Amino acid sequence: MAAPTGRSGWRAWAALVPAALLCLAARAAAEPGAEPGSVGFDVRPGGEVHSFSRSLGDYSCTFTYSSQGGTNEQWQMNVGISEDNGLFSCSIWRPQGKSYLFFTQFKAEVKGAKIEYAMAYSQAAVGAQNDIPLKQEEFEVTETTVSHREGKFRFELSKLMIVAKTPRDEL
């Protein structure tokens, strides 16, 4: 499921997702052997395809992109697992808010879980600025990926959020 539709569904997700991501991030920091907090990486322009990955237990998240213009930008990635091990999250964002790079492509892929919610943003919240989501036609969501939609994506990306359901053994 990409962004939920309908006002009541949107409000429920809008309240749930930030809370879930905060819980997952806190739990990730507390996991033995897990890297606490977010990990920084450079998003490099030049038109070449680059990737950055993080893993936590049986789950991983990989951000693959190509961009043009400007110089390197510092971005962050955070992965987490819910307390009940039912959800895996991956957040990728530019802490300064808006990226000035021209993204020709992007894809975030999770392994070990299936995407339940995903959203892409042209601007990340910082200071008095709010998140500005991409239009639904600019990106697509499958069970394991969030990626640009060829011919529809307007080349602006500053944040990706993914919440994925982990497989559970039913008794």
GROMACS .gro file of N, CA, C and O in nm, residues 39-46 48-53 63-67 71-77 92-96 99 101 103:
model
  136
   39VAL      N    1   2.263   0.676   1.028
   39VAL     CA    2   2.396   0.671   0.968
   39VAL      C    3   2.398   0.767   0.850
   39VAL      O    4   2.307   0.766   0.767
   40GLY      N    5   2.499   0.851   0.846
   40GLY     CA    6   2.512   0.947   0.737
   40GLY      C    7   2.583   0.887   0.617
   40GLY      O    8   2.665   0.797   0.630
   41PHE      N    9   2.549   0.938   0.500
   41PHE     CA   10   2.617   0.898   0.377
   41PHE      C   11   2.608   1.013   0.278
   41PHE      O   12   2.521   1.100   0.290
   42ASP      N   13   2.699   1.015   0.183
   42ASP     CA   14   2.699   1.119   0.080
   42ASP      C   15   2.616   1.077  -0.040
   42ASP      O   16   2.635   0.967  -0.092
   43VAL      N   17   2.527   1.165  -0.083
   43VAL     CA   18   2.459   1.148  -0.211
   43VAL      C   19   2.544   1.226  -0.310
   43VAL      O   20   2.565   1.347  -0.295
   44ARG      N   21   2.596   1.155  -0.410
   44ARG     CA   22   2.693   1.213  -0.503
   44ARG      C   23   2.632   1.234  -0.640
   44ARG      O   24   2.580   1.141  -0.699
   45PRO      N   25   2.643   1.357  -0.692
   45PRO     CA   26   2.597   1.381  -0.829
   45PRO      C   27   2.698   1.328  -0.930
   45PRO      O   28   2.802   1.275  -0.892
   46GLY      N   29   2.668   1.341  -1.056
   46GLY     CA   30   2.760   1.299  -1.161
   46GLY      C   31   2.697   1.203  -1.259
   46GLY      O   32   2.762   1.160  -1.355
   48GLU      N   33   2.619   0.890  -1.228
   48GLU     CA   34   2.643   0.747  -1.207
   48GLU      C   35   2.543   0.693  -1.105
   48GLU      O   36   2.494   0.765  -1.020
   49VAL      N   37   2.516   0.563  -1.114
   49VAL     CA   38   2.426   0.498  -1.019
   49VAL      C   39   2.507   0.461  -0.894
   49VAL      O   40   2.614   0.400  -0.904
   50HIS      N   41   2.456   0.502  -0.777
   50HIS     CA   42   2.518   0.474  -0.648
   50HIS      C   43   2.418   0.405  -0.558
   50HIS      O   44   2.297   0.423  -0.575
   51SER      N   45   2.467   0.329  -0.459
   51SER     CA   46   2.380   0.263  -0.361
   51SER      C   47   2.436   0.279  -0.221
   51SER      O   48   2.558   0.289  -0.203
   52PHE      N   49   2.345   0.278  -0.123
   52PHE     CA   50   2.382   0.278   0.017
   52PHE      C   51   2.286   0.183   0.088
   52PHE      O   52   2.166   0.187   0.063
   53SER      N   53   2.338   0.095   0.177
   53SER     CA   54   2.256  -0.006   0.244
   53SER      C   55   2.280  -0.008   0.394
   53SER      O   56   2.390   0.025   0.440
   63PHE      N   57   1.923   0.196  -0.075
   63PHE     CA   58   1.883   0.314  -0.151
   63PHE      C   59   1.976   0.325  -0.272
   63PHE      O   60   2.097   0.335  -0.256
   64THR      N   61   1.919   0.319  -0.392
   64THR     CA   62   1.994   0.328  -0.516
   64THR      C   63   1.944   0.449  -0.593
   64THR      O   64   1.823   0.471  -0.601
   65TYR      N   65   2.037   0.528  -0.646
   65TYR     CA   66   1.997   0.654  -0.711
   65TYR      C   67   2.100   0.697  -0.814
   65TYR      O   68   2.214   0.649  -0.816
   66SER      N   69   2.061   0.793  -0.895
   66SER     CA   70   2.149   0.865  -0.984
   66SER      C   71   2.105   1.010  -0.979
   66SER      O   72   1.985   1.038  -0.983
   67SER      N   73   2.201   1.102  -0.967
   67SER     CA   74   2.165   1.245  -0.959
   67SER      C   75   2.266   1.330  -1.034
   67SER      O   76   2.377   1.287  -1.063
   71THR      N   77   2.707   1.964  -0.566
   71THR     CA   78   2.814   1.885  -0.505
   71THR      C   79   2.751   1.781  -0.414
   71THR      O   80   2.629   1.776  -0.399
   72ASN      N   81   2.834   1.700  -0.350
   72ASN     CA   82   2.783   1.598  -0.258
   72ASN      C   83   2.691   1.660  -0.154
   72ASN      O   84   2.715   1.771  -0.107
   73GLU      N   85   2.586   1.586  -0.118
   73GLU     CA   86   2.498   1.625  -0.009
   73GLU      C   87   2.504   1.519   0.099
   73GLU      O   88   2.511   1.400   0.068
   74GLN      N   89   2.500   1.560   0.224
   74GLN     CA   90   2.496   1.467   0.335
   74GLN      C   91   2.352   1.424   0.358
   74GLN      O   92   2.264   1.508   0.376
   75TRP      N   93   2.324   1.293   0.356
   75TRP     CA   94   2.193   1.235   0.381
   75TRP      C   95   2.204   1.140   0.499
   75TRP      O   96   2.314   1.109   0.544
   76GLN      N   97   2.091   1.093   0.549
   76GLN     CA   98   2.085   1.000   0.662
   76GLN      C   99   1.998   0.880   0.626
   76GLN      O  100   1.902   0.893   0.549
   77MET      N  101   2.032   0.764   0.684
   77MET     CA  102   1.946   0.647   0.675
   77MET      C  103   1.930   0.589   0.814
   77MET      O  104   2.027   0.582   0.890
   92ILE      N  105   1.505   0.746   0.481
   92ILE     CA  106   1.618   0.803   0.409
   92ILE      C  107   1.583   0.950   0.386
   92ILE      O  108   1.476   0.979   0.334
   93TRP      N  109   1.672   1.042   0.426
   93TRP     CA  110   1.636   1.183   0.412
   93TRP      C  111   1.758   1.274   0.414
   93TRP      O  112   1.866   1.236   0.457
   94ARG      N  113   1.736   1.394   0.365
   94ARG     CA  114   1.836   1.500   0.372
   94ARG      C  115   1.803   1.587   0.493
   94ARG      O  116   1.699   1.653   0.495
   95PRO      N  117   1.887   1.589   0.596
   95PRO     CA  118   1.857   1.664   0.718
   95PRO      C  119   1.836   1.814   0.696
   95PRO      O  120   1.764   1.877   0.773
   96GLN      N  121   1.895   1.871   0.592
   96GLN     CA  122   1.878   2.014   0.566
   96GLN      C  123   1.744   2.045   0.500
   96GLN      O  124   1.716   2.160   0.469
   99SER      N  125   1.664   1.890  -0.107
   99SER     CA  126   1.784   1.858  -0.185
   99SER      C  127   1.788   1.950  -0.306
   99SER      O  128   1.686   1.981  -0.366
  101LEU      N  129   1.986   1.860  -0.558
  101LEU     CA  130   2.028   1.773  -0.667
  101LEU      C  131   1.909   1.739  -0.756
  101LEU      O  132   1.794   1.742  -0.713
  103PHE      N  133   1.753   1.445  -0.932
  103PHE     CA  134   1.755   1.298  -0.932
  103PHE      C  135   1.700   1.246  -1.064
  103PHE      O  136   1.587   1.278  -1.101
   0.00000   0.00000   0.00000
